[in-house]
Coordinates of C-alpha atoms in Angstrom, one line a residue:
X1232 CA 29.4 -4.0 -23.5
X1233 CA 27.1 -1.0 -23.8
X1234 CA 24.1 -3.4 -23.9
X1235 CA 25.2 -5.0 -20.7
X1236 CA 25.6 -1.6 -19.0
X1237 CA 22.1 -0.6 -20.1
X1238 CA 20.7 -3.8 -18.8
X1239 CA 22.5 -3.3 -15.5
X1240 CA 21.1 0.3 -15.1
X1241 CA 17.6 -0.9 -16.0
X1242 CA 17.8 -3.7 -13.4
X1243 CA 19.0 -1.3 -10.7
X1244 CA 16.3 1.3 -11.5
X1245 CA 13.6 -1.5 -11.4
X1246 CA 14.9 -2.7 -8.0
X1247 CA 14.9 0.8 -6.6
X1248 CA 11.4 1.4 -7.8
X1249 CA 10.2 -1.9 -6.4
X1250 CA 11.9 -1.3 -3.0
X1251 CA 10.6 2.3 -2.9
X1252 CA 7.0 1.1 -3.3
X1253 CA 7.5 -1.8 -0.8
X1254 CA 9.0 0.6 1.7
X1255 CA 6.2 3.1 1.3
X1256 CA 3.6 0.4 1.9
X1257 CA 5.5 -0.9 5.0
X1258 CA 5.8 2.6 6.4
X1259 CA 2.1 3.1 6.0
X1260 CA 1.5 -0.1 8.0
X1261 CA 3.4 1.6 10.8
X1262 CA 1.1 4.6 10.6
X1263 CA 3.6 6.8 8.8
X1264 CA 2.6 8.5 5.5
X1265 CA 5.6 9.0 3.2
X1266 CA 5.1 11.6 0.4
X1267 CA 4.7 10.2 -3.1
X1268 CA 8.1 9.9 -4.8
X1269 CA 9.5 9.3 -8.2
X1270 CA 13.1 9.6 -6.9
X1271 CA 15.5 7.3 -5.2
X1272 CA 14.4 8.3 -1.7
X1273 CA 11.2 8.8 0.4
X1274 CA 10.5 11.8 2.5
X1275 CA 8.7 10.6 5.6
X1276 CA 6.8 13.0 7.9
X1277 CA 7.2 12.0 11.5
X1278 CA 4.4 11.7 14.0
X1279 CA 3.3 14.9 15.9
X1280 CA 5.8 15.7 18.7
X1281 CA 8.7 13.7 17.0
X1282 CA 11.8 15.7 16.0
X1283 CA 13.8 14.9 12.9
X1284 CA 17.1 15.6 14.7
X1285 CA 16.2 13.1 17.5
X1286 CA 15.2 10.4 15.0
X1287 CA 18.5 11.0 13.1
X1288 CA 20.5 10.6 16.3
X1289 CA 18.6 7.5 17.5
X1290 CA 18.7 5.8 14.1
X1291 CA 22.5 6.6 13.8
X1292 CA 23.0 4.9 17.2
X1293 CA 21.5 1.8 15.5
X1294 CA 23.8 2.2 12.5
X1295 CA 21.2 3.7 10.2
X1296 CA 21.7 7.0 8.4
X1297 CA 18.8 9.2 7.3
X1298 CA 18.6 12.8 6.4
X1299 CA 16.8 15.0 9.0
X1300 CA 14.5 17.8 7.8
X1301 CA 13.3 20.0 10.6
X1302 CA 10.1 22.0 10.3
X1303 CA 9.6 21.8 6.5
X1304 CA 6.9 24.2 5.5
X1305 CA 3.7 22.2 4.9
X1306 CA 5.3 19.0 6.0
X1307 CA 6.7 19.4 9.5
X1308 CA 9.4 17.2 10.9
X1309 CA 10.6 14.6 8.3
X1310 CA 13.4 12.2 7.5
X1311 CA 14.7 11.4 4.1
X1312 CA 15.4 7.7 3.4
X1313 CA 17.5 6.8 0.4
X1314 CA 16.3 3.6 -1.2
X1315 CA 18.7 0.7 -1.2
X1316 CA 18.8 -3.1 -1.1
X1317 CA 15.8 -4.5 0.8
X1318 CA 18.0 -5.8 3.6
X1319 CA 18.9 -2.2 4.4
X1320 CA 15.3 -1.1 4.1
X1321 CA 14.2 -3.8 6.5
X1322 CA 16.8 -2.6 9.0
X1323 CA 15.4 0.9 8.7
X1324 CA 11.8 -0.4 9.1
X1325 CA 12.7 -2.4 12.2
X1326 CA 14.4 0.6 13.8
X1327 CA 11.6 2.9 12.9
X1328 CA 9.1 0.5 14.4
X1329 CA 11.2 0.4 17.6
X1330 CA 11.4 4.2 17.8
X1331 CA 7.6 4.5 17.3
X1332 CA 7.0 1.9 20.0
X1333 CA 9.5 3.5 22.4
X1334 CA 7.9 6.9 22.0
X1335 CA 4.3 5.6 22.0
X1336 CA 3.8 7.2 18.6
X1337 CA 3.0 4.2 16.4
X1338 CA -0.1 5.2 14.5
X1339 CA -2.7 3.2 12.7
X1340 CA -2.7 2.8 8.9

């Protein structure tokens, strides 16, 4: 049974790592520049003029939870995104793209 548990953990870690890399690439295609991460989340600086608290509220209205970080020294306004199954990451990406479009802040990669 211990072997199966180890395999399960390795599989989950591999999926998180793959989804983290995929999410970082997709965010860059939206013009966002997430910080490098070796964790189970990405810290995503928001475009100039965007507020983490506002993004948090607007994403929650779409059923998506992020962690807002206001005015981080050296980083500015950011949101933390926990890495999950790709279907959840895609929902976050779609919502982030919509917010960027609504606010006219979609950048270029």
